[in-house]
Tab-separated table of C-alpha atoms in Angstrom:
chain	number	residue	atom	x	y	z
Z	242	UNK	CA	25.961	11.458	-0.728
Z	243	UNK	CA	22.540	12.211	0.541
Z	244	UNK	CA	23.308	9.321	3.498
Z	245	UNK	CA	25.990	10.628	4.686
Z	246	UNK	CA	24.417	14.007	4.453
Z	247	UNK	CA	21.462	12.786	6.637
Z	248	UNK	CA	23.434	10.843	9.070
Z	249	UNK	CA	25.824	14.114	9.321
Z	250	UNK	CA	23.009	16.646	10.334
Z	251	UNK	CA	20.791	14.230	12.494
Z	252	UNK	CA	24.063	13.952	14.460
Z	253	UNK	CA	24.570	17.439	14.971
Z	254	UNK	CA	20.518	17.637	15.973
Z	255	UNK	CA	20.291	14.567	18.439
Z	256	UNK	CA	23.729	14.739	20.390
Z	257	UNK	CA	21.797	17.075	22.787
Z	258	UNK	CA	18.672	16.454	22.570
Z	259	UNK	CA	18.371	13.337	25.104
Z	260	UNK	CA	20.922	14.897	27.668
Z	261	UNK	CA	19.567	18.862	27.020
Z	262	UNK	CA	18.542	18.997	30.462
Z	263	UNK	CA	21.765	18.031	31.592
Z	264	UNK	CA	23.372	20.360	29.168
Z	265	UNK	CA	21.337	23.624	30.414
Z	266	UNK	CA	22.254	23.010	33.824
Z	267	UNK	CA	25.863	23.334	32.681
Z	268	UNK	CA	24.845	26.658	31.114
Z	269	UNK	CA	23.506	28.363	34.690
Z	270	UNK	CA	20.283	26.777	34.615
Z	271	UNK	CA	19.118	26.100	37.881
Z	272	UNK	CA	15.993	23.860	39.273
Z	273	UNK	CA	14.412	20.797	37.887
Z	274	UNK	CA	11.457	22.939	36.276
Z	275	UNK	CA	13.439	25.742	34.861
Z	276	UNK	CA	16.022	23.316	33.440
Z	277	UNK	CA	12.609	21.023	31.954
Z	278	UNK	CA	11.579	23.868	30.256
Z	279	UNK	CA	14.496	25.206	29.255
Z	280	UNK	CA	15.268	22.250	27.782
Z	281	UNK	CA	12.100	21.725	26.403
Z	282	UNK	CA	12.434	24.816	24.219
Z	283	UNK	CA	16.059	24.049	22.997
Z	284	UNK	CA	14.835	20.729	21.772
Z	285	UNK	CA	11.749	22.093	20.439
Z	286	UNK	CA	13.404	25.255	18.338
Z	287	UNK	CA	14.737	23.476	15.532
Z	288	UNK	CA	11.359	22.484	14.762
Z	289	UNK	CA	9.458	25.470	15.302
Z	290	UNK	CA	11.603	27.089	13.115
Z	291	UNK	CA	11.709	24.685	10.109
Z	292	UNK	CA	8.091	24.176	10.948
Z	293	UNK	CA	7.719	27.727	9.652
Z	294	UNK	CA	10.181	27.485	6.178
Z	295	UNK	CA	10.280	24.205	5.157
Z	296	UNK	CA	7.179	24.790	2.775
Z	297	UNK	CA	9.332	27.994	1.680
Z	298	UNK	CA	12.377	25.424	0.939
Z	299	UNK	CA	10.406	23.601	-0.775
Z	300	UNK	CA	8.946	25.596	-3.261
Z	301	UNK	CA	12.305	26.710	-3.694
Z	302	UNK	CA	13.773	23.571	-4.236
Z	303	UNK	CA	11.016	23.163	-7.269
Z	304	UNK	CA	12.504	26.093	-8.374
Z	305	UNK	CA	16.436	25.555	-8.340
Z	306	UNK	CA	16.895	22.401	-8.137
Z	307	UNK	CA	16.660	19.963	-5.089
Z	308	UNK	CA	19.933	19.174	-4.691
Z	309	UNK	CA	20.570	22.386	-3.947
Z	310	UNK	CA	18.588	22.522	-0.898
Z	311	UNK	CA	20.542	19.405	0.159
Z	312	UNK	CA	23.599	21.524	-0.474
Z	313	UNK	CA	22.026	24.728	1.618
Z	314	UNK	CA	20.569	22.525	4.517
Z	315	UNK	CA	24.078	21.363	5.247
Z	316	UNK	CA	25.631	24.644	5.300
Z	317	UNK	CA	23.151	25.830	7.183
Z	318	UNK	CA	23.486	22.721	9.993
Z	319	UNK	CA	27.576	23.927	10.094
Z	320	UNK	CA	26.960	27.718	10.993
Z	321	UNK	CA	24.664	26.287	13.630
Z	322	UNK	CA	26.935	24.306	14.995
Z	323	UNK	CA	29.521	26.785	15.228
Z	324	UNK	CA	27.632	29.067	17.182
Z	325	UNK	CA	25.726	26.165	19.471
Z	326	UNK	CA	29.619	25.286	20.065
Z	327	UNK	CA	30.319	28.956	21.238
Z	328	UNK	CA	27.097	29.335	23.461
Z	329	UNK	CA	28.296	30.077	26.996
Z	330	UNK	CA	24.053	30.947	27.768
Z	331	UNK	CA	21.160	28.913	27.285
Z	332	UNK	CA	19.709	31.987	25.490
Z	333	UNK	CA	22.336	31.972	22.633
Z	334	UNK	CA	22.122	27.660	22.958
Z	335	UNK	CA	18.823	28.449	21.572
Z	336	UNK	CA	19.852	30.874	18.991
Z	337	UNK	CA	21.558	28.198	17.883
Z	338	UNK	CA	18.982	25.715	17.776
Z	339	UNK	CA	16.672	28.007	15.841
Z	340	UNK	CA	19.747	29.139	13.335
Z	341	UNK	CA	19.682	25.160	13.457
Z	342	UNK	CA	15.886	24.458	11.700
Z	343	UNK	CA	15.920	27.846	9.829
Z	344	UNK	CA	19.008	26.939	7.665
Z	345	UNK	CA	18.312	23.027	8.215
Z	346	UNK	CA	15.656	20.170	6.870
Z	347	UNK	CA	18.082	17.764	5.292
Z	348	UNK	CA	15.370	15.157	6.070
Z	349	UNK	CA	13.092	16.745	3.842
Z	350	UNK	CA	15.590	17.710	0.780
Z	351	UNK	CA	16.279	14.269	0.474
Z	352	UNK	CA	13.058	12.747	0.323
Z	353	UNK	CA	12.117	14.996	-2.205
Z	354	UNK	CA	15.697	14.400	-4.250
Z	355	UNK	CA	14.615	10.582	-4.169
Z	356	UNK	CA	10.746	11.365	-4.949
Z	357	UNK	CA	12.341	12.922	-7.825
Z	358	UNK	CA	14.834	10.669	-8.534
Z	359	UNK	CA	13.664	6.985	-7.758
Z	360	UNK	CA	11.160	5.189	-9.855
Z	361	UNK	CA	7.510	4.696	-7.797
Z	362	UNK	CA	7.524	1.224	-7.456
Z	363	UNK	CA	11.181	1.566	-5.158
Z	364	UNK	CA	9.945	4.501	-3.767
Z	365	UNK	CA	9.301	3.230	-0.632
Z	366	UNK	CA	12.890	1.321	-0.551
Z	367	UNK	CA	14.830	4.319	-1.067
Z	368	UNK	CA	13.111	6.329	1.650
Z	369	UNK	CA	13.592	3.510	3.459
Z	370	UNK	CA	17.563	3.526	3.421
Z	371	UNK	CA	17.559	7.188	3.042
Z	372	UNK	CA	15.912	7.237	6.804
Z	373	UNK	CA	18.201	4.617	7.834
Z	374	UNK	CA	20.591	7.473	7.472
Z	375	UNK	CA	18.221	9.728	10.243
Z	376	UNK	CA	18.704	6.703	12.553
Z	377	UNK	CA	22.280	6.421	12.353
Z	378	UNK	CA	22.549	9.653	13.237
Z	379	UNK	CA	20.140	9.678	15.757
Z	380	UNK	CA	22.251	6.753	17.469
Z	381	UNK	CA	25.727	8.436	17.156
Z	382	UNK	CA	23.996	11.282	18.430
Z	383	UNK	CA	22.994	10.202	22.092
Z	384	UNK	CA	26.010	8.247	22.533
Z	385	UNK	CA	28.368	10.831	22.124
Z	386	UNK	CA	26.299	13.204	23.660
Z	387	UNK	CA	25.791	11.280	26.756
Z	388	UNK	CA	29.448	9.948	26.653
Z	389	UNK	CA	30.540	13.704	26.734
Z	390	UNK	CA	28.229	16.102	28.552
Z	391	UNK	CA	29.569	17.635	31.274
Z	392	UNK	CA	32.872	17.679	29.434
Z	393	UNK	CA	34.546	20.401	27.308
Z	394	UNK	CA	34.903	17.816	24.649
Z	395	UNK	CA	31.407	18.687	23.813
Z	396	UNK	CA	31.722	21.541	22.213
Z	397	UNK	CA	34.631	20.675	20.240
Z	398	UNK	CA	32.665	17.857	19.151
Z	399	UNK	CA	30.429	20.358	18.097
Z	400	UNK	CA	32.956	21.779	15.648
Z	401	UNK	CA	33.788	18.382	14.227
Z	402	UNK	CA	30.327	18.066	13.111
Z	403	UNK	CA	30.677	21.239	12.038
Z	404	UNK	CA	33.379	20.720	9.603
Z	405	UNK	CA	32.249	16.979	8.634
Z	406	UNK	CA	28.576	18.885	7.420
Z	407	UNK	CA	30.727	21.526	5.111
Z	408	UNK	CA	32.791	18.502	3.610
Z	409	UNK	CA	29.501	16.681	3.213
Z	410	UNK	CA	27.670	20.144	1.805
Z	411	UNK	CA	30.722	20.315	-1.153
Z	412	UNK	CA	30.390	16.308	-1.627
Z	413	UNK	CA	26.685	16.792	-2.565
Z	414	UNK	CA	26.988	19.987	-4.659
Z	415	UNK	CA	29.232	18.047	-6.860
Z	416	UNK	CA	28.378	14.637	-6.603
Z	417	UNK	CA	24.821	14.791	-6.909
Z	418	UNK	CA	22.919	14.861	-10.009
Z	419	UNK	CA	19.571	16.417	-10.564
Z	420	UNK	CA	17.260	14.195	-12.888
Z	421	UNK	CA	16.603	15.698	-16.656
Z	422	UNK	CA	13.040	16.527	-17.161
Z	423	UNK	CA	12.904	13.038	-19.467
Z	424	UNK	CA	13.540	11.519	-15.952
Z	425	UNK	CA	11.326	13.956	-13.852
Z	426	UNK	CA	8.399	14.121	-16.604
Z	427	UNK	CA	6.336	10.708	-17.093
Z	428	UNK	CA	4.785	12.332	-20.110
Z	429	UNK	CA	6.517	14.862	-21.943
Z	430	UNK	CA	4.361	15.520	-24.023
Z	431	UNK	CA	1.227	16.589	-21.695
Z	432	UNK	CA	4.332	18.685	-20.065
Z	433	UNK	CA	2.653	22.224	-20.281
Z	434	UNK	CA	-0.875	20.791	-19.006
Z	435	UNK	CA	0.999	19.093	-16.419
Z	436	UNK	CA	2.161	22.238	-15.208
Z	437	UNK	CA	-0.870	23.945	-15.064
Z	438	UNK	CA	-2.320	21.184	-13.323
Z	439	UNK	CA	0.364	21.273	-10.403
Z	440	UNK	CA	-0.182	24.805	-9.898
Z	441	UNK	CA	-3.517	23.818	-8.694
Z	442	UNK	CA	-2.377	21.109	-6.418
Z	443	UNK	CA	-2.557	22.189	-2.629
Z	444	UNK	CA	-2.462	20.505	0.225
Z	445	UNK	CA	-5.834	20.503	0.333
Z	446	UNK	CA	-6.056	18.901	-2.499
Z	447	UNK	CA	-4.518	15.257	-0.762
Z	448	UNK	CA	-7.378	13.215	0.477
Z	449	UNK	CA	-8.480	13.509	3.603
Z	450	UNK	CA	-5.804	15.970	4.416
Z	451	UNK	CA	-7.272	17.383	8.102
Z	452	UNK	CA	-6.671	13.863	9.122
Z	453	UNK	CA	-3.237	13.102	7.306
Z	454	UNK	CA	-1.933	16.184	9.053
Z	455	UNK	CA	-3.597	15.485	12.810
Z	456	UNK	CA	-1.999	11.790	12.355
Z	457	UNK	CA	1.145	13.566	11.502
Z	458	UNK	CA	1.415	16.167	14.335
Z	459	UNK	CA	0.163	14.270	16.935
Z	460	UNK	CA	2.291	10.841	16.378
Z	461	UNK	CA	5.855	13.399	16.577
Z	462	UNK	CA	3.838	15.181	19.293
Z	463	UNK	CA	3.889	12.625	21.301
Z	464	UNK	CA	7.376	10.813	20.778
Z	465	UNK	CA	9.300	14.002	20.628
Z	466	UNK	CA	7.148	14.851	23.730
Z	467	UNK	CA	8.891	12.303	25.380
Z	468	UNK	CA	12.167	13.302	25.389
Z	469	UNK	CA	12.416	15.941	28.310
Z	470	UNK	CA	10.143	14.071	30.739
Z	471	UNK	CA	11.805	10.804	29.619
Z	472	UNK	CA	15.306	11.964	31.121
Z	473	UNK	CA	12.672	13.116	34.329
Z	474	UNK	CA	11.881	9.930	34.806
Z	475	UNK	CA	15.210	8.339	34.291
Z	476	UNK	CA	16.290	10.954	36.643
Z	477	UNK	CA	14.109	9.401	38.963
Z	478	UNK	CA	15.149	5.859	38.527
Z	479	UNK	CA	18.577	6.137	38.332
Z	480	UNK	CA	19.733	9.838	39.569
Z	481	UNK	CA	23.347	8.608	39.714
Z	482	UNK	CA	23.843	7.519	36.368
Z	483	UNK	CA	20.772	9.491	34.567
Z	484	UNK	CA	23.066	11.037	32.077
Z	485	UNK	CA	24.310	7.773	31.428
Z	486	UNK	CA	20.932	5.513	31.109
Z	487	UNK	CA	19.271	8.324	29.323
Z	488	UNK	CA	22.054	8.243	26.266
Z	489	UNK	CA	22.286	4.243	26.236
Z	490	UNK	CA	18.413	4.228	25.965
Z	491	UNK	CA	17.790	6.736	23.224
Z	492	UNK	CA	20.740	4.997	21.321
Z	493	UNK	CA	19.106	1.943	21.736
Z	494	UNK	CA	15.618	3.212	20.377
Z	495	UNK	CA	17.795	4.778	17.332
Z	496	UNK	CA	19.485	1.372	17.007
Z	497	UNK	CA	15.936	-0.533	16.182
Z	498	UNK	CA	14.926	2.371	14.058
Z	499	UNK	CA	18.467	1.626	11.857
Z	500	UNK	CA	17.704	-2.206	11.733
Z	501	UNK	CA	14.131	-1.367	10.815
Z	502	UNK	CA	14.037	1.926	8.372
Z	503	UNK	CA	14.891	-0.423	5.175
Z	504	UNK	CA	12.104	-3.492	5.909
Z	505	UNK	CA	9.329	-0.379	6.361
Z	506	UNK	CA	10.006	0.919	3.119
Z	507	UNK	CA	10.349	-2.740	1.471
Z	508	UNK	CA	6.735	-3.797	3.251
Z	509	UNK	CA	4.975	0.385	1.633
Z	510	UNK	CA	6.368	-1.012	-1.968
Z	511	UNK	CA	5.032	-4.398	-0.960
Z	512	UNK	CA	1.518	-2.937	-0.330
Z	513	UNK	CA	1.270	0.016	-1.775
Z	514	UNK	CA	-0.512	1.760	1.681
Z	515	UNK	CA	1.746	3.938	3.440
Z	516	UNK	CA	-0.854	5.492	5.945
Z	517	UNK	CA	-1.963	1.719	6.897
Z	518	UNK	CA	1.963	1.157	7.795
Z	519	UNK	CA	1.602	4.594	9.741
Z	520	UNK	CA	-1.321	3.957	11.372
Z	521	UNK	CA	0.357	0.034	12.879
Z	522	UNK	CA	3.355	2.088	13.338
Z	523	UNK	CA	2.128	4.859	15.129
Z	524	UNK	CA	0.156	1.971	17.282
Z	525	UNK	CA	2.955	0.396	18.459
Z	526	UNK	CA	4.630	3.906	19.489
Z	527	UNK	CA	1.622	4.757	21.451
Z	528	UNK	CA	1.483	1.147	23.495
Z	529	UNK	CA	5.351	1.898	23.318
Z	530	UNK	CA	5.585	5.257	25.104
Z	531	UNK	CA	2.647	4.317	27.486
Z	532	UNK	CA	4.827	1.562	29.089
Z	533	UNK	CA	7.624	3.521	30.366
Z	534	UNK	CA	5.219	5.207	32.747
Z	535	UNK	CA	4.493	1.697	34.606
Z	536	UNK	CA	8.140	0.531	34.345
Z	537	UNK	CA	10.192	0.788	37.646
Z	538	UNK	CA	13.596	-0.453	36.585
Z	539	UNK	CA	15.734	1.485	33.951
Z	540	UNK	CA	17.384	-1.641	32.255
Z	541	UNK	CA	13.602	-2.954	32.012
Z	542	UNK	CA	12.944	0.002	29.713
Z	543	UNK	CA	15.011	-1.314	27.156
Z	544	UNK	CA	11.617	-3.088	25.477
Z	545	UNK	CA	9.648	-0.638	25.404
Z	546	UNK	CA	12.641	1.627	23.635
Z	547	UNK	CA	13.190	-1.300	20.498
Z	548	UNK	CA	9.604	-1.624	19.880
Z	549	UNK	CA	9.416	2.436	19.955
Z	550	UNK	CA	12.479	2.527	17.805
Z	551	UNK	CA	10.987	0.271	15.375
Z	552	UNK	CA	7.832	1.864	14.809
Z	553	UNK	CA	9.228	5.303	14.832
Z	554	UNK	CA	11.273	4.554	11.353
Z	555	UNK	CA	8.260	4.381	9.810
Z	556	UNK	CA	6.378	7.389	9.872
Z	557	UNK	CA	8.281	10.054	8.249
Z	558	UNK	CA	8.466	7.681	5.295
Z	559	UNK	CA	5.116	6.555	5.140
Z	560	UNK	CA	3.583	10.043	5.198
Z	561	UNK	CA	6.563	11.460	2.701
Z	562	UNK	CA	5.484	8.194	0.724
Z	563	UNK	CA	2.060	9.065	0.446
Z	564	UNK	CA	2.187	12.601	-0.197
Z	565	UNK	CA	4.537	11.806	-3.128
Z	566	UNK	CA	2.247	9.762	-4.523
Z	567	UNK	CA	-0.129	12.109	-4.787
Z	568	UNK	CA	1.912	15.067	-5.577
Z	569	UNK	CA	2.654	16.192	-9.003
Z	570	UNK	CA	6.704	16.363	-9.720
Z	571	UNK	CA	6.478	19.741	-10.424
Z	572	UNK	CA	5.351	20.062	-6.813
Z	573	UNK	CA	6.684	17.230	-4.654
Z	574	UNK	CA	9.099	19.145	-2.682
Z	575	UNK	CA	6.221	22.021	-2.000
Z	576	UNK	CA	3.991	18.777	-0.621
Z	577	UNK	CA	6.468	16.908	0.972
Z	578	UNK	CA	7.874	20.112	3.201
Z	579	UNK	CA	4.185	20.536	3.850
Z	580	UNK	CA	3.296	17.079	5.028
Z	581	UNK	CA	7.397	17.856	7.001
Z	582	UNK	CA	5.807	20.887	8.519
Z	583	UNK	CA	3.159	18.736	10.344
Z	584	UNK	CA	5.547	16.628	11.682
Z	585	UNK	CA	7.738	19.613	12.852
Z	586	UNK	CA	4.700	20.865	14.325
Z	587	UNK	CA	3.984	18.093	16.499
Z	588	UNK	CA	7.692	17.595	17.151
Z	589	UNK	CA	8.196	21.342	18.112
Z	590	UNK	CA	5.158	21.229	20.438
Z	591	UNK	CA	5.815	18.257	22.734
Z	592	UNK	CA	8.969	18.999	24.112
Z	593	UNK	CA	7.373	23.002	24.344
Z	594	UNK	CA	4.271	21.432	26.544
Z	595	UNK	CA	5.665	18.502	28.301
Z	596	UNK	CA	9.101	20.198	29.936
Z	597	UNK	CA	6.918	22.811	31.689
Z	598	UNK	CA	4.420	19.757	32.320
Z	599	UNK	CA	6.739	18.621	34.566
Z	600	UNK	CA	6.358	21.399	37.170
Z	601	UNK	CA	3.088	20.432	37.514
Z	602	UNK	CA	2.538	16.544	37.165
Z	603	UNK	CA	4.997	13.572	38.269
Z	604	UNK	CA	6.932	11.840	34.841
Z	605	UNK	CA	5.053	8.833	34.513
Z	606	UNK	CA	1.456	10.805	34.379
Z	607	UNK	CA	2.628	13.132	31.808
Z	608	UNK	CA	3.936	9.771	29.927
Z	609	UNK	CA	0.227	8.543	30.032
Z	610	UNK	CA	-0.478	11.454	28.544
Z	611	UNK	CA	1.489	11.611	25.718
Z	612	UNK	CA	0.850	7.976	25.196
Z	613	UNK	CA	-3.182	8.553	24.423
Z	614	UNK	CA	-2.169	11.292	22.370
Z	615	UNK	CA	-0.018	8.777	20.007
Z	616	UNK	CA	-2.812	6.909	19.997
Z	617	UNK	CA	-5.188	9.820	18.280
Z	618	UNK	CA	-2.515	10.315	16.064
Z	619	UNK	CA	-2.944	6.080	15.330
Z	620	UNK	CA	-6.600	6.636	14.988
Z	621	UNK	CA	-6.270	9.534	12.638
Z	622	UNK	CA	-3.759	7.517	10.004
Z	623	UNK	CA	-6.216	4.556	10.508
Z	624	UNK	CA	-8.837	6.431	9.022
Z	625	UNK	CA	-6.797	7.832	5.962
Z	626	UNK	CA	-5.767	4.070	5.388
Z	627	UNK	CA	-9.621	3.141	5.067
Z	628	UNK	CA	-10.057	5.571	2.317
Z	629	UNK	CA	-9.001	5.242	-1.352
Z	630	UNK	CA	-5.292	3.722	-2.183
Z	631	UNK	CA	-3.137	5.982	-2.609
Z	632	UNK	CA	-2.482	6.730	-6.653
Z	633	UNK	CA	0.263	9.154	-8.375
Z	634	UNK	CA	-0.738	12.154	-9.849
C-alpha cells in the first residue's frame, strides 16, 4: 500500500517538472527568462510549501496515527491535481503546485510508517524499497510528461492521477495497520520516562545537526537546481527535440535511482553509517551534475544521468535513516519531517535561484555552479560520518 502510494504521488509531482518550461510556455508564458523562472517557481512550490508543514504533519502524525497522514497526503495530491488539470494560467498552475506540498509529503509519511513499523536492523532495507517507489514514479513521471506536453492529453492525464491517488488514499486507510504500542515501545515498562524523555528531543538534540541539515539542503539544492537550467541546456543542444531529450534523460536518471534505491538501503543495514553512504552519494551527484556542463552531445549525457540517478536514491534514505536512529518513537515522525524540511528547503531553493540564473549566465556556468555546491553539501555529510555512529534512542 504505501508503494503504490509513493509511486502514485511522485507521478503526479514529476510529470511536469522536467518539461515545466515547456509547459508554461503553453500557458502564455513568453521569453526564455520569464518561462526559466516561471518554471523555476512551479517546480520549486511544492517544496516551499511542505518545507513549511511537514514538521506540523509530523507532529500530527505522532498524534493520530501515521497512517493517517499517508491517508491525508494522498487526498491532498488528488485535489491538487484536479485543479493543476484545470489551470488555464501559470498563476493558478502554481496554486496548484503549492495546494500540491501543503496537502502532500507522502515521502515523508511513509518513512516514518516504516520507522515505526520495521525492526532497526531492516531499517535501512525497507526505506530502501519504499524509495524505490519515489523512483518509479519519478520515471513514469517524465515519460509521460514529455510524451504528452503540448497535448491536451496532459491534463486529462492529470485527472487519472487524480483518481488513481483517491483509490490509493481508501487502499491505505483500510489496508494499513498502525503498530500496537508492544510493537512501537522497546520497553514498556520505562514507557512514561520514555515519554518524558522524547518531549525533550529536538532537532538540536541530533549530533552535529548544523551540519546534517547544510548536507541536506545543499545536496537537493543542487540536484533539484538542475532541473530548469538542465532543459536550458538541452534546449541548446538539441532545440528540435528538447522536449523529447529532456523527458528520456530524466527517465533515465529515475531509472538508475529504481535499480539502485534497494542495494543503498541493504549496504546502511550492512554498515550501520547512513551519513557516510550520504556523504559517497552526494559525491558522486556533485562530479555527476558538474559533467553535463562540459558535455556537447545530448545522447553523451546519458552517463552522467545513471551515475546521478544512482547516487540520488540514496540520500533521502540515508538522512531519514539516521534521524530515526536517533529519534525516540514517540517522536520519529516530528524528526523525520524535520530532517524532510531540509531537504525541501534545498529542493525549493534551486529551481527558485537557478531559473532566474539563467537570464544572467549561459547553462553550463550555472551547472558549475550547482555542481560545487553538491559538493559542500558532500563535505558537510562527510563530516557528520566522522563523528560518533549513529545509535537509537
Amino acid at each position: 500500500m504505501l508503494w503504490v502510494g509513493q509511486a502514485v504521488n511522485t507521478t503526479g509531482l514529476m510529470m511536469l517538472v522536467p518539461v515545466m518550461p515547456f509547459y508554461v510556455e503553453q500557458l502564455g508564458v513568453q521569453g526564455t527568462a520569464a518561462a526559466s523562472t516561471w518554471a523555476g517557481v512551479a517546480i520549486a512550490a511544492p517544496a516551499l510549501a511542505l518545507t513549511a508543514v511537514t514538521p506540523l504533519w509530523g507532529r500530527v502524525g505522532d498524534r493520530i496515527g501515521r497512517k493517517w497522514m499517508v491517508v491525508r497526503a494522498l487526498l491532498g495530491l488528488a485535489l491538487a491535481m484536479v485543479v493543476m488539470a484545470f489551470a488555464s494560467s501559470p498563476l493558478l498552475l502554481v496554486v496548484g503546485r503549492l495546494l500540491q506540498g501543503t496537502l502532500g509529503g507522502v515521502v515523508e509519511a511513509a518513512a516514518a510508517f516504516v520507522g515505526a513499523v520495521g525492526p532497526r536492523k531492516g531499517r535501512g532495507e525497507a526505506l530502501g524499497k519504499s524509495f524505490s517507489a519515489t523512483a518509479t514514479g519519478s520515471l513514469l513521471g517524465p515519460l509521460v510528461g514529455g510524451a504528452l506536453v503540448g497535448s491536451s492529453a496532459l491534463p486529462q492525464f492529470m485527472l487519472v492521477v487524480a483518481g488513481c491517488a483517491a483509490v490509493a488514499a481508501a487502499g491505505c486507510a483500510v489496508g494499513l495497520r498502525e503498530p500496537t504500542p508492544q510493537e512501537d515501545q522497546p520497553t514498556p515498562a520505562d514507557s512514561h520516562r520514555g515519554q518524558a524523555r522524547a518531549s525533550r528531543v529536538r532537532w538540536r538534540s541530533l549530533p552535529s545537526s548544523a551540519a546534517v541539515a547544510g548536507a541536506a539542503a545543499c545536496a537537493y539544492f543542487a540536484i533539484y537546481g538542475l532541473i530548469p537550467v538542465f532543459a536550458a541546456r538541452i534546449q541548446e543542444l538539441e532545440p528540435a527535440r528538447a522536449g523529447e531529450w529532456v523527458g528520456a534523460l530524466h527517465a533515465t536518471m529515475w531509472g538508475a535511482s529504481l535499480a539502485a534505491s534497494t542495494w543503498w538501503g541493504r549496504r546502511n543495514d550492512r554498515l550501520d553509517r547512513p551519513m557516510a553512504t550520504f556523504a559517497l552519494a552526494a559525491t558522486g551527484c556533485a562530479i555527476a551534475i558538474a559533467c553535463q556542463a562540459v558535455i556537447t552531445e545530448a545522447w553523451l549525457l546519458v552517463g552522467p544521468r545513471l551515475l546521478l540517478g544512482v547516487c540520488f536514491a540514496a540520500i533521502a534514505q540515508s538522512l531519514f535513516l539516521h534521524v530515526g536512529h536517533h529519534a525516540h518513537e514517540a517522536r520519529r515522525s516530528a524528526m523525520v519531517g524535520t530532517a524532510n524540511s531540509f531537504l525541501l528547503l534545498g529542493q525549493s531553493l534551486g529551481p527558485l535561484l537557478a531559473g532566474p540564473a539563467l537570464a544572467l549566465t549561459p547553462p553550463s556556468a550555472a551547472i558549475v555552479a550547482l555542481g560545487l555546491v553538491g559538493a559542500v553539501g558532500a563535505l558537510l555529510a562527510a563530516r557528520v560520518a566522522r563523528t560518533r555512529p549513529a545509535t537509537s534512542l
